């Protein structure tokens, strides 16, 4: 794992990176701890390479240009950069520092309020996933070992605090990526539960894991039905974080399909392997509660991860089967590939027994959410406009892209079943909304609830960009942490 620290003097490093803004008259280097001679020489070198200071633009020059070791990088942040611009620029620095031992990032006094975002971008950009590579191969693919932020404000406790927060949040975003990147054969539901158990032990959080026997006995028909086609039995994980004086209580509920073949309604073979990340919602809620606990945010959290493997087999559930959700409602399974909502309905009903002030579910729920908003934006649905708008705003402040979709009650009759209380699908058009409407059926009157469909942003099938690697992205963790902070600060009132 990459280490991060802050110092007031320019250290000797393999890579020294500085930011540059774009101004009317050209670019301006944010010199920070560089001398004026150094920054002038660097500006001349960058200019000779046609550098303009646009956001995400990067040039590298030999350190000798300004009498330092190694390589010097200049990264553009454009005009009027905000925290996210810096987070992205730092991510680009991190991504271009693979294999290096030490990376120094110069932070100008003017940008010191963005230092947390810079730390986060650099740590997220330095992420590498080498679990399945042999040692000799993975050794060459590690992110930078140590990042040193260079700031004259290094001793300021607020700066330290911002960097500590960035380190904790980035670490759990990266852990979320690890889980969703792990090969599906290596991570059946019981292994997710093992990860959650060791994390809970480390952070002294209470945890309960319901195995297939308990799930059957207690009537979790959705989770049992989805899991019954697999030799790897399902698990329902519950983790509790209880601070001394909680401001409110939030329940997180995550979809944890460790592999989604579609079941008997089997998926086409193209990109089926990406369905190893169909547990990204579960990974996000497990790691978000861990981050919130480590940050000691005064909000009670209960995280639920509904884990199952959706396989076709002689014991798999069939299209047309009827299952009984936890709590007694019956569901006709018209499509075994709409399995996320089946495991979530059980977990949502179970979550509400804890009487939370707010329930947020996180799920790679529908391909339709990808069609609606493209590859990078999550869909947010909620049973109150204010809450939904708050989630979208919290996401924006966290550097995550989320956007509202409606829950039109006039569409609800399409989920009517000919034989059971409700069917698990309606029609392909607008299917992200039917996912939301289906889940809403399991939300009690008066219960505040938001649904994040992260099918698109949870997994990046294309090349890396900014601080986002190829593969699993750790989507929703940062937003969930921000929402907890908003509740703690009173920005979001739940009681
Ligand atoms: N896990 C998929 C959704 C998905 C698709 C996630 C693409 C990430 C990328 C989900 O279980 C699924 O298959 N949903 C179906 C629902 C349909 C049958 C109503 C879908 O979206 O096609
Ligand atoms: Zn599916
Ligand atoms: Zn799925």
Short mmCIF file of C-alpha atoms and ligand atoms in Angstrom, two decimals:
data_model
loop_
_atom_site.label_atom_id
_atom_site.label_comp_id
_atom_site.label_asym_id
_atom_site.label_seq_id
_atom_site.Cartn_x
_atom_site.Cartn_y
_atom_site.Cartn_z
CA UNK A 1 0.00 0.00 0.00
CA UNK A 2 1.13 3.51 -0.80
CA UNK A 3 2.24 5.62 2.18
CA UNK A 4 1.44 9.33 2.37
CA UNK A 5 2.97 12.14 4.43
CA UNK A 6 3.39 15.89 4.40
CA UNK A 7 6.60 17.91 4.86
CA UNK A 8 7.52 21.61 4.70
CA UNK A 9 10.68 21.15 2.63
CA UNK A 10 11.28 19.76 -0.83
CA UNK A 11 12.54 16.16 -0.37
CA UNK A 12 14.75 14.15 -2.72
CA UNK A 13 12.33 12.06 -4.77
CA UNK A 14 12.20 9.97 -7.95
CA UNK A 15 9.41 12.17 -9.20
CA UNK A 16 8.60 15.76 -8.25
CA UNK A 17 5.23 17.00 -9.46
CA UNK A 18 3.79 20.50 -9.59
CA UNK A 19 0.44 21.90 -10.71
CA UNK A 20 -0.06 24.67 -13.24
CA UNK A 21 -3.17 26.77 -13.83
CA UNK A 22 -4.26 28.19 -17.14
CA UNK A 23 -4.50 31.97 -17.27
CA UNK A 24 -5.41 34.46 -19.99
CA UNK A 25 -1.71 35.10 -20.60
CA UNK A 26 -0.59 31.46 -20.59
CA UNK A 27 -0.01 28.95 -17.82
CA UNK A 28 1.26 29.72 -14.32
CA UNK A 29 3.15 27.17 -12.25
CA UNK A 30 1.96 26.79 -8.64
CA UNK A 31 5.52 27.00 -7.34
CA UNK A 32 4.96 26.25 -3.66
CA UNK A 33 8.33 25.26 -2.24
CA UNK A 34 10.19 25.63 -5.54
CA UNK A 35 12.50 28.67 -5.73
CA UNK A 36 11.60 31.37 -8.24
CA UNK A 37 14.60 30.34 -10.36
CA UNK A 38 13.37 26.73 -10.38
CA UNK A 39 9.84 27.66 -11.31
CA UNK A 40 11.03 29.98 -14.11
CA UNK A 41 13.24 27.25 -15.59
CA UNK A 42 10.42 24.72 -15.29
CA UNK A 43 7.97 27.09 -16.97
CA UNK A 44 10.41 27.63 -19.85
CA UNK A 45 10.87 23.88 -20.31
CA UNK A 46 7.12 23.22 -20.20
CA UNK A 47 6.48 26.05 -22.64
CA UNK A 48 8.97 24.60 -25.09
CA UNK A 49 6.89 21.40 -25.00
CA UNK A 50 3.73 23.36 -25.92
CA UNK A 51 2.26 22.85 -22.43
CA UNK A 52 -0.78 25.11 -21.95
CA UNK A 53 -2.01 24.34 -18.42
CA UNK A 54 -5.28 22.74 -19.55
CA UNK A 55 -6.90 20.39 -17.04
CA UNK A 56 -5.32 16.90 -17.13
CA UNK A 57 -2.44 17.97 -19.41
CA UNK A 58 0.89 16.42 -18.34
CA UNK A 59 4.49 17.05 -19.35
CA UNK A 60 7.59 15.48 -17.84
CA UNK A 61 11.08 16.99 -17.93
CA UNK A 62 14.41 15.77 -16.54
CA UNK A 63 14.95 16.83 -12.92
CA UNK A 64 18.25 18.37 -13.97
CA UNK A 65 16.22 21.18 -15.58
CA UNK A 66 15.65 22.58 -12.09
CA UNK A 67 18.54 20.87 -10.27
CA UNK A 68 16.51 18.11 -8.58
CA UNK A 69 16.73 14.32 -8.81
CA UNK A 70 14.74 12.14 -11.14
CA UNK A 71 11.85 13.45 -13.17
CA UNK A 72 9.72 16.57 -12.82
CA UNK A 73 6.07 16.48 -13.88
CA UNK A 74 3.92 19.50 -14.57
CA UNK A 75 0.18 18.82 -14.54
CA UNK A 76 -2.45 21.29 -15.73
CA UNK A 77 -5.55 22.12 -13.70
CA UNK A 78 -7.05 24.57 -16.21
CA UNK A 79 -8.81 27.80 -15.30
CA UNK A 80 -10.51 28.16 -11.91
CA UNK A 81 -9.77 24.63 -10.66
CA UNK A 82 -11.97 23.15 -7.94
CA UNK A 83 -11.20 20.27 -5.57
CA UNK A 84 -12.24 17.68 -8.13
CA UNK A 85 -9.91 19.23 -10.73
CA UNK A 86 -7.04 18.82 -8.26
CA UNK A 87 -8.16 15.31 -7.34
CA UNK A 88 -8.10 14.33 -11.02
CA UNK A 89 -4.75 16.02 -11.69
CA UNK A 90 -3.23 14.28 -8.66
CA UNK A 91 -4.71 11.03 -9.94
CA UNK A 92 -2.90 11.51 -13.22
CA UNK A 93 0.33 12.10 -11.30
CA UNK A 94 -0.28 8.92 -9.30
CA UNK A 95 -1.03 6.87 -12.40
CA UNK A 96 2.18 8.07 -14.03
CA UNK A 97 4.31 7.23 -11.00
CA UNK A 98 4.02 3.45 -11.09
CA UNK A 99 7.23 1.71 -10.12
CA UNK A 100 8.68 4.80 -8.41
CA UNK A 101 9.75 4.73 -4.74
CA UNK A 102 9.04 8.31 -3.80
CA UNK A 103 6.75 10.90 -5.35
CA UNK A 104 6.82 14.51 -4.10
CA UNK A 105 3.79 16.65 -4.94
CA UNK A 106 4.30 20.38 -4.47
CA UNK A 107 1.23 22.09 -3.00
CA UNK A 108 1.06 25.85 -3.30
CA UNK A 109 -0.13 27.87 -0.27
CA UNK A 110 -2.99 29.09 -2.43
CA UNK A 111 -4.17 25.50 -2.98
CA UNK A 112 -3.73 24.20 0.54
CA UNK A 113 -7.50 23.87 1.09
CA UNK A 114 -7.44 21.32 -1.75
CA UNK A 115 -4.71 19.25 -0.08
CA UNK A 116 -7.13 16.50 1.01
CA UNK A 117 -8.44 16.15 -2.53
CA UNK A 118 -4.86 16.09 -3.85
CA UNK A 119 -3.91 13.36 -1.37
CA UNK A 120 -7.01 11.36 -2.28
CA UNK A 121 -6.45 11.68 -6.03
CA UNK A 122 -2.83 10.59 -5.72
CA UNK A 123 -3.70 7.57 -3.53
CA UNK A 124 -6.58 6.50 -5.77
CA UNK A 125 -4.48 6.98 -8.91
CA UNK A 126 -1.66 4.86 -7.45
CA UNK A 127 -3.97 1.85 -7.09
CA UNK A 128 -2.87 -1.43 -8.63
CA UNK A 129 -4.49 -4.85 -8.47
CA UNK A 130 -1.97 -7.68 -8.46
CA UNK A 131 -3.68 -10.40 -6.41
CA UNK A 132 -3.74 -12.80 -9.33
CA UNK A 133 -0.28 -12.07 -10.76
CA UNK A 134 2.77 -14.09 -9.86
CA UNK A 135 5.29 -12.27 -7.67
CA UNK A 136 7.86 -11.46 -10.32
CA UNK A 137 5.17 -9.91 -12.53
CA UNK A 138 3.34 -8.00 -9.81
CA UNK A 139 6.57 -6.49 -8.46
CA UNK A 140 6.87 -4.48 -11.69
CA UNK A 141 3.29 -3.25 -11.55
CA UNK A 142 3.09 -1.71 -8.10
CA UNK A 143 1.99 1.88 -7.56
CA UNK A 144 4.44 4.39 -6.05
CA UNK A 145 5.63 3.34 -2.55
CA UNK A 146 5.53 6.74 -0.83
CA UNK A 147 3.86 10.04 -1.61
CA UNK A 148 5.13 13.20 0.08
CA UNK A 149 3.02 16.33 -0.11
CA UNK A 150 5.22 19.41 0.11
CA UNK A 151 3.52 22.33 1.83
CA UNK A 152 4.65 25.21 4.03
CA UNK A 153 1.46 24.43 5.99
CA UNK A 154 2.68 20.91 6.85
CA UNK A 155 2.34 21.51 10.60
CA UNK A 156 -1.20 22.86 10.40
CA UNK A 157 -3.49 20.37 12.20
CA UNK A 158 -6.23 21.01 9.65
CA UNK A 159 -3.86 19.93 6.88
CA UNK A 160 -2.96 16.77 8.81
CA UNK A 161 -6.63 16.05 9.39
CA UNK A 162 -7.47 16.47 5.69
CA UNK A 163 -4.67 14.08 4.74
CA UNK A 164 -5.71 11.53 7.39
CA UNK A 165 -9.27 11.59 6.07
CA UNK A 166 -8.04 11.21 2.50
CA UNK A 167 -5.88 8.26 3.52
CA UNK A 168 -8.72 6.45 5.29
CA UNK A 169 -11.29 7.04 2.57
CA UNK A 170 -8.87 6.18 -0.28
CA UNK A 171 -7.81 3.01 1.49
CA UNK A 172 -11.39 1.76 1.73
CA UNK A 173 -12.18 2.82 -1.84
CA UNK A 174 -9.16 0.77 -2.91
CA UNK A 175 -10.31 -2.19 -0.76
CA UNK A 176 -13.69 -1.97 -2.50
CA UNK A 177 -11.88 -2.10 -5.85
CA UNK A 178 -9.92 -5.15 -4.68
CA UNK A 179 -13.07 -7.07 -3.80
CA UNK A 180 -14.85 -6.26 -7.07
CA UNK A 181 -11.72 -7.05 -9.12
CA UNK A 182 -11.13 -10.41 -7.44
CA UNK A 183 -11.80 -13.39 -9.68
CA UNK A 184 -15.29 -14.74 -8.97
CA UNK A 185 -14.00 -18.24 -8.28
CA UNK A 186 -11.84 -16.77 -5.52
CA UNK A 187 -14.62 -14.75 -3.91
CA UNK A 188 -17.82 -16.72 -3.25
CA UNK A 189 -20.27 -15.29 -0.68
CA UNK A 190 -18.49 -17.03 2.22
CA UNK A 191 -15.24 -15.25 1.27
CA UNK A 192 -16.97 -11.84 1.25
CA UNK A 193 -18.23 -12.72 4.74
CA UNK A 194 -14.68 -13.66 5.76
CA UNK A 195 -13.37 -10.29 4.57
CA UNK A 196 -16.18 -8.48 6.43
CA UNK A 197 -15.53 -10.50 9.59
CA UNK A 198 -11.82 -9.73 9.71
CA UNK A 199 -12.49 -6.05 9.00
CA UNK A 200 -15.13 -5.90 11.74
CA UNK A 201 -12.74 -7.56 14.18
CA UNK A 202 -10.00 -5.06 13.35
CA UNK A 203 -12.33 -2.09 13.85
CA UNK A 204 -14.18 -3.62 16.83
CA UNK A 205 -17.53 -3.60 15.04
CA UNK A 206 -20.31 -6.07 15.77
CA UNK A 207 -20.97 -8.46 12.92
CA UNK A 208 -23.54 -11.15 12.16
CA UNK A 209 -23.29 -13.56 9.23
CA UNK A 210 -26.40 -15.57 8.33
CA UNK A 211 -25.49 -18.74 6.44
CA UNK A 212 -27.70 -20.69 4.06
CA UNK A 213 -29.32 -22.73 6.85
CA UNK A 214 -30.27 -19.64 8.85
CA UNK A 215 -31.42 -17.83 5.72
CA UNK A 216 -33.74 -20.73 4.89
CA UNK A 217 -35.00 -21.04 8.45
CA UNK A 218 -35.77 -17.32 8.77
CA UNK A 219 -37.48 -17.11 5.40
CA UNK A 220 -35.07 -15.09 3.26
CA UNK A 221 -36.63 -16.53 0.10
CA UNK A 222 -35.03 -14.06 -2.29
CA UNK A 223 -31.44 -14.65 -1.23
CA UNK A 224 -32.01 -18.42 -0.95
CA UNK A 225 -33.69 -18.58 -4.37
CA UNK A 226 -30.92 -16.68 -6.15
CA UNK A 227 -28.22 -18.73 -4.41
CA UNK A 228 -29.75 -22.17 -4.83
CA UNK A 229 -28.23 -22.86 -8.25
CA UNK A 230 -24.68 -22.49 -6.96
CA UNK A 231 -22.43 -24.85 -5.05
CA UNK A 232 -21.28 -21.71 -3.18
CA UNK A 233 -24.09 -20.96 -0.71
CA UNK A 234 -25.36 -17.42 0.01
CA UNK A 235 -24.62 -15.22 3.02
CA UNK A 236 -26.31 -12.19 4.55
CA UNK A 237 -23.84 -9.99 6.39
CA UNK A 238 -24.79 -7.36 8.96
CA UNK A 239 -22.20 -4.99 10.45
CA UNK A 240 -22.93 -2.42 13.15
CA UNK A 241 -21.09 0.77 13.97
CA UNK A 242 -22.39 2.48 17.10
CA UNK A 243 -20.62 5.69 18.20
CA UNK A 244 -21.17 6.99 21.73
CA UNK A 245 -23.52 9.85 20.89
CA UNK A 246 -25.03 9.20 17.46
CA UNK A 247 -26.80 12.05 15.69
CA UNK A 248 -28.91 9.56 13.71
CA UNK A 249 -28.88 6.02 12.28
CA UNK A 250 -28.34 5.09 8.63
CA UNK A 251 -28.68 1.60 7.13
CA UNK A 252 -26.63 0.76 4.05
CA UNK A 253 -27.78 -2.20 1.96
CA UNK A 254 -25.52 -3.61 -0.77
CA UNK A 255 -26.11 -6.02 -3.65
CA UNK A 256 -23.53 -8.79 -3.36
CA UNK A 257 -23.87 -11.07 -6.37
CA UNK A 258 -20.39 -12.58 -6.44
CA UNK A 259 -21.01 -13.69 -10.02
CA UNK A 260 -24.06 -13.01 -12.16
CA UNK A 261 -24.44 -15.45 -15.04
CA UNK A 262 -28.09 -14.47 -15.26
CA UNK A 263 -29.04 -17.93 -13.97
CA UNK A 264 -31.43 -19.91 -16.22
CA UNK A 265 -32.23 -16.60 -17.98
CA UNK A 266 -28.56 -16.77 -18.90
CA UNK A 267 -26.57 -13.77 -20.13
CA UNK A 268 -24.74 -13.72 -23.48
CA UNK A 269 -21.04 -14.59 -23.23
CA UNK A 270 -19.73 -11.14 -24.24
CA UNK A 271 -18.48 -9.32 -21.11
CA UNK A 272 -20.05 -11.91 -18.79
CA UNK A 273 -16.72 -11.94 -16.93
CA UNK A 274 -17.39 -8.35 -15.81
CA UNK A 275 -20.24 -9.75 -13.71
CA UNK A 276 -17.59 -10.63 -11.11
CA UNK A 277 -18.13 -7.01 -10.08
CA UNK A 278 -21.85 -7.54 -9.45
CA UNK A 279 -21.01 -7.47 -5.75
CA UNK A 280 -19.66 -3.91 -5.97
CA UNK A 281 -22.61 -2.57 -3.95
CA UNK A 282 -21.90 -5.00 -1.10
CA UNK A 283 -18.19 -4.19 -1.26
CA UNK A 284 -19.03 -0.47 -1.11
CA UNK A 285 -21.26 -0.69 1.97
CA UNK A 286 -18.83 -2.94 3.86
CA UNK A 287 -15.96 -0.56 3.23
CA UNK A 288 -18.00 2.61 3.72
CA UNK A 289 -19.02 1.54 7.24
CA UNK A 290 -15.36 0.76 7.92
CA UNK A 291 -14.28 4.21 6.74
CA UNK A 292 -17.01 5.92 8.77
CA UNK A 293 -16.00 3.95 11.87
CA UNK A 294 -12.32 4.74 11.44
CA UNK A 295 -13.17 8.43 10.93
CA UNK A 296 -15.28 8.22 14.13
CA UNK A 297 -18.19 10.04 12.50
CA UNK A 298 -20.95 10.34 15.17
CA UNK A 299 -23.66 8.58 13.15
CA UNK A 300 -24.82 5.02 13.80
CA UNK A 301 -24.47 2.84 10.74
CA UNK A 302 -25.73 -0.66 10.05
CA UNK A 303 -24.44 -2.18 6.83
CA UNK A 304 -26.13 -5.16 5.16
CA UNK A 305 -24.49 -7.12 2.36
CA UNK A 306 -26.76 -9.61 0.57
CA UNK A 307 -24.41 -12.10 -1.06
CA UNK A 308 -25.21 -14.93 -3.46
CA UNK A 309 -23.87 -16.45 -6.65
CA UNK A 310 -26.37 -16.48 -9.54
CA UNK A 311 -25.68 -19.72 -11.44
CA UNK A 312 -27.69 -21.92 -13.80
CA UNK A 313 -27.86 -25.56 -12.73
CA UNK A 314 -30.23 -28.38 -11.97
CA UNK A 315 -30.97 -26.80 -8.62
CA UNK A 316 -31.30 -23.21 -9.90
CA UNK A 317 -34.52 -21.27 -9.61
CA UNK A 318 -36.63 -21.20 -12.77
CA UNK A 319 -38.37 -18.42 -14.60
CA UNK A 320 -41.92 -18.72 -13.29
CA UNK A 321 -40.90 -19.80 -9.79
CA UNK A 322 -42.48 -17.98 -6.88
CA UNK A 323 -40.33 -17.06 -3.88
CA UNK A 324 -41.35 -15.58 -0.55
CA UNK A 325 -39.43 -12.54 0.61
CA UNK A 326 -38.35 -12.09 4.21
CA UNK A 327 -41.48 -10.77 5.90
CA UNK A 328 -43.92 -12.75 3.75
CA UNK A 329 -44.50 -11.00 0.40
CA UNK A 330 -44.49 -13.34 -2.61
CA UNK A 331 -42.60 -12.65 -5.82
CA UNK A 332 -42.90 -14.26 -9.23
CA UNK A 333 -39.43 -14.66 -10.72
CA UNK A 334 -40.12 -14.00 -14.39
CA UNK A 335 -36.45 -13.38 -15.15
CA UNK A 336 -33.71 -15.01 -13.08
CA UNK A 337 -31.29 -12.31 -14.31
CA UNK A 338 -33.21 -9.67 -12.35
CA UNK A 339 -31.67 -11.25 -9.21
CA UNK A 340 -30.26 -8.15 -7.53
CA UNK A 341 -33.69 -6.92 -6.48
CA UNK A 342 -34.47 -10.40 -5.09
CA UNK A 343 -31.53 -10.41 -2.69
CA UNK A 344 -32.07 -6.72 -1.89
CA UNK A 345 -35.77 -7.08 -1.03
CA UNK A 346 -34.88 -9.50 1.77
CA UNK A 347 -32.07 -7.29 3.03
CA UNK A 348 -34.20 -4.12 2.85
CA UNK A 349 -36.97 -5.68 4.95
CA UNK A 350 -34.39 -6.98 7.42
CA UNK A 351 -32.63 -3.59 7.54
CA UNK A 352 -35.83 -1.78 8.49
CA UNK A 353 -36.16 -3.96 11.60
CA UNK A 354 -33.24 -1.93 12.97
CA UNK A 355 -35.43 1.22 12.71
CA UNK A 356 -32.91 3.37 10.82
CA UNK A 357 -33.69 7.03 10.05
CA UNK A 358 -32.51 6.49 6.49
CA UNK A 359 -31.95 3.45 4.26
CA UNK A 360 -29.59 3.69 1.29
CA UNK A 361 -29.17 0.73 -1.02
CA UNK A 362 -26.27 0.44 -3.44
CA UNK A 363 -26.47 -1.96 -6.37
CA UNK A 364 -25.18 -2.76 -9.84
CA UNK A 365 -28.84 -3.28 -10.59
CA UNK A 366 -29.67 -2.65 -14.24
CA UNK A 367 -28.12 -2.42 -17.68
CA UNK A 368 -30.80 0.19 -18.31
CA UNK A 369 -29.07 2.58 -15.89
CA UNK A 370 -26.02 2.34 -18.16
CA UNK A 371 -28.16 3.00 -21.24
CA UNK A 372 -29.79 6.01 -19.53
CA UNK A 373 -26.73 7.79 -18.15
CA UNK A 374 -23.73 6.32 -19.95
CA UNK A 375 -20.65 4.62 -18.58
CA UNK A 376 -19.69 6.89 -15.70
CA UNK A 377 -22.81 8.19 -13.98
CA UNK A 378 -24.83 6.41 -11.30
CA UNK A 379 -28.61 6.74 -11.07
CA UNK A 380 -30.20 7.98 -7.86
CA UNK A 381 -33.82 7.27 -6.97
CA UNK A 382 -35.47 8.12 -3.66
CA UNK A 383 -38.89 8.44 -2.06
CA UNK A 384 -38.34 12.17 -1.43
CA UNK A 385 -37.10 14.78 -3.90
CA UNK A 386 -35.11 16.58 -1.18
CA UNK A 387 -33.31 13.41 -0.16
CA UNK A 388 -32.55 12.44 -3.76
CA UNK A 389 -31.22 15.93 -4.49
CA UNK A 390 -29.10 15.78 -1.35
CA UNK A 391 -27.55 12.47 -2.42
CA UNK A 392 -26.74 13.88 -5.87
CA UNK A 393 -25.16 16.95 -4.25
CA UNK A 394 -23.18 14.83 -1.75
CA UNK A 395 -21.90 12.76 -4.67
CA UNK A 396 -20.79 15.89 -6.54
CA UNK A 397 -18.94 17.18 -3.47
CA UNK A 398 -17.26 13.78 -3.14
CA UNK A 399 -16.11 13.74 -6.77
CA UNK A 400 -18.62 11.09 -7.85
CA UNK A 401 -21.10 11.52 -10.71
CA UNK A 402 -24.68 10.64 -9.87
CA UNK A 403 -27.92 11.89 -11.37
CA UNK A 404 -31.64 11.62 -10.52
CA UNK A 405 -34.08 9.20 -12.09
CA UNK A 406 -37.77 9.20 -11.16
CA UNK A 407 -39.90 6.58 -9.44
CA UNK A 408 -43.15 7.07 -11.39
CA UNK A 409 -46.00 5.48 -9.44
CA UNK A 410 -48.04 5.24 -12.65
CA UNK A 411 -45.52 2.65 -13.89
CA UNK A 412 -45.95 0.44 -10.85
CA UNK A 413 -48.89 -1.65 -12.23
CA UNK A 414 -46.54 -3.10 -14.86
CA UNK A 415 -44.92 -5.10 -12.03
CA UNK A 416 -48.22 -6.80 -11.21
CA UNK A 417 -47.97 -10.59 -11.33
CA UNK A 418 -50.62 -12.98 -12.58
CA UNK A 419 -49.89 -15.39 -9.73
CA UNK A 420 -47.96 -13.66 -6.91
CA UNK A 421 -47.95 -10.33 -5.01
CA UNK A 422 -45.49 -8.82 -7.48
CA UNK A 423 -43.30 -9.86 -10.43
CA UNK A 424 -39.57 -9.18 -10.54
CA UNK A 425 -39.62 -7.56 -14.00
CA UNK A 426 -41.94 -5.37 -16.07
CA UNK A 427 -40.67 -4.45 -19.54
CA UNK A 428 -37.19 -3.69 -20.92
CA UNK A 429 -37.85 0.01 -21.61
CA UNK A 430 -37.39 2.07 -18.47
CA UNK A 431 -36.08 -0.98 -16.66
CA UNK A 432 -33.88 1.04 -14.24
CA UNK A 433 -37.06 2.64 -12.93
CA UNK A 434 -38.78 -0.73 -12.53
CA UNK A 435 -35.78 -1.85 -10.49
CA UNK A 436 -36.33 1.13 -8.20
CA UNK A 437 -40.11 0.69 -8.10
CA UNK A 438 -39.71 -3.00 -7.24
CA UNK A 439 -37.40 -2.18 -4.30
CA UNK A 440 -39.74 0.58 -3.11
CA UNK A 441 -42.42 -2.08 -2.56
CA UNK A 442 -40.32 -3.33 0.34
CA UNK A 443 -39.90 0.09 1.98
CA UNK A 444 -42.31 0.77 4.85
CA UNK A 445 -44.50 3.91 4.76
CA UNK A 446 -42.60 6.86 6.24
CA UNK A 447 -39.20 5.21 5.86
CA UNK A 448 -36.67 7.56 4.19
CA UNK A 449 -34.96 5.61 1.41
CA UNK A 450 -32.58 6.19 -1.49
CA UNK A 451 -31.47 3.74 -4.17
CA UNK A 452 -28.15 4.08 -5.99
CA UNK A 453 -27.92 2.09 -9.23
CA UNK A 454 -24.15 1.97 -9.80
CA UNK A 455 -24.23 -0.52 -12.71
CA UNK A 456 -22.34 1.96 -14.88
CA UNK A 457 -19.65 3.57 -12.71
CA UNK A 458 -18.78 0.53 -10.56
CA UNK A 459 -16.72 -1.07 -13.30
CA UNK A 460 -14.59 0.74 -15.89
CA UNK A 461 -14.37 -1.50 -18.97
CA UNK A 462 -12.30 1.06 -20.87
CA UNK A 463 -8.85 2.50 -20.19
CA UNK A 464 -7.84 4.29 -16.98
CA UNK A 465 -8.57 8.02 -16.61
CA UNK A 466 -7.87 10.63 -13.92
CA UNK A 467 -7.78 8.65 -10.63
CA UNK A 468 -9.96 5.84 -12.01
CA UNK A 469 -8.23 2.59 -12.98
CA UNK A 470 -9.44 0.05 -15.50
CA UNK A 471 -11.75 -2.46 -13.81
CA UNK A 472 -13.44 -1.91 -10.47
CA UNK A 473 -13.66 1.72 -9.35
CA UNK A 474 -14.89 1.64 -5.74
CA UNK A 475 -18.01 3.58 -6.71
CA UNK A 476 -20.30 5.02 -3.96
CA UNK A 477 -17.92 4.67 -0.98
CA UNK A 478 -16.96 8.36 -1.00
CA UNK A 479 -20.58 9.47 -1.36
CA UNK A 480 -21.73 7.27 1.54
CA UNK A 481 -19.00 8.71 3.77
CA UNK A 482 -19.96 12.26 2.77
CA UNK A 483 -23.63 11.58 3.54
CA UNK A 484 -22.68 10.35 7.03
CA UNK A 485 -20.58 13.51 7.50
CA UNK A 486 -23.51 15.64 6.31
CA UNK A 487 -25.76 14.01 8.90
CA UNK A 488 -23.13 14.59 11.60
CA UNK A 489 -22.74 18.27 10.65
CA UNK A 490 -26.48 18.88 10.44
CA UNK A 491 -26.40 19.59 6.69
CA UNK A 492 -28.72 16.60 6.22
CA UNK A 493 -31.39 16.42 8.93
CA UNK A 494 -32.88 12.99 9.55
CA UNK A 495 -34.56 13.49 12.92
N1 LIG B 1 -26.05 -7.27 -12.81
C1 LIG B 1 -27.00 -6.96 -13.82
C2 LIG B 1 -27.00 -5.48 -14.19
C3 LIG B 1 -25.76 -4.94 -14.84
C4 LIG B 1 -25.66 -4.84 -16.21
C5 LIG B 1 -24.71 -4.48 -14.07
C6 LIG B 1 -24.53 -4.31 -16.80
C7 LIG B 1 -23.58 -3.96 -14.64
C8 LIG B 1 -23.48 -3.86 -16.00
C9 LIG B 1 -28.41 -7.31 -13.34
O1 LIG B 1 -28.51 -8.37 -12.46
C10 LIG B 1 -29.21 -7.64 -14.54
O2 LIG B 1 -28.90 -8.56 -15.22
N2 LIG B 1 -30.25 -6.86 -14.77
C11 LIG B 1 -31.13 -7.05 -15.87
C12 LIG B 1 -32.53 -6.78 -15.39
C13 LIG B 1 -33.58 -7.10 -16.38
C14 LIG B 1 -33.66 -8.60 -16.61
C15 LIG B 1 -34.89 -6.56 -15.86
C16 LIG B 1 -30.75 -6.08 -16.97
O3 LIG B 1 -30.42 -4.94 -16.66
O4 LIG B 1 -30.76 -6.48 -18.13
ZN1 LIG B 2 -28.68 -10.24 -13.38
ZN1 LIG B 3 -26.82 -8.68 -11.27
#
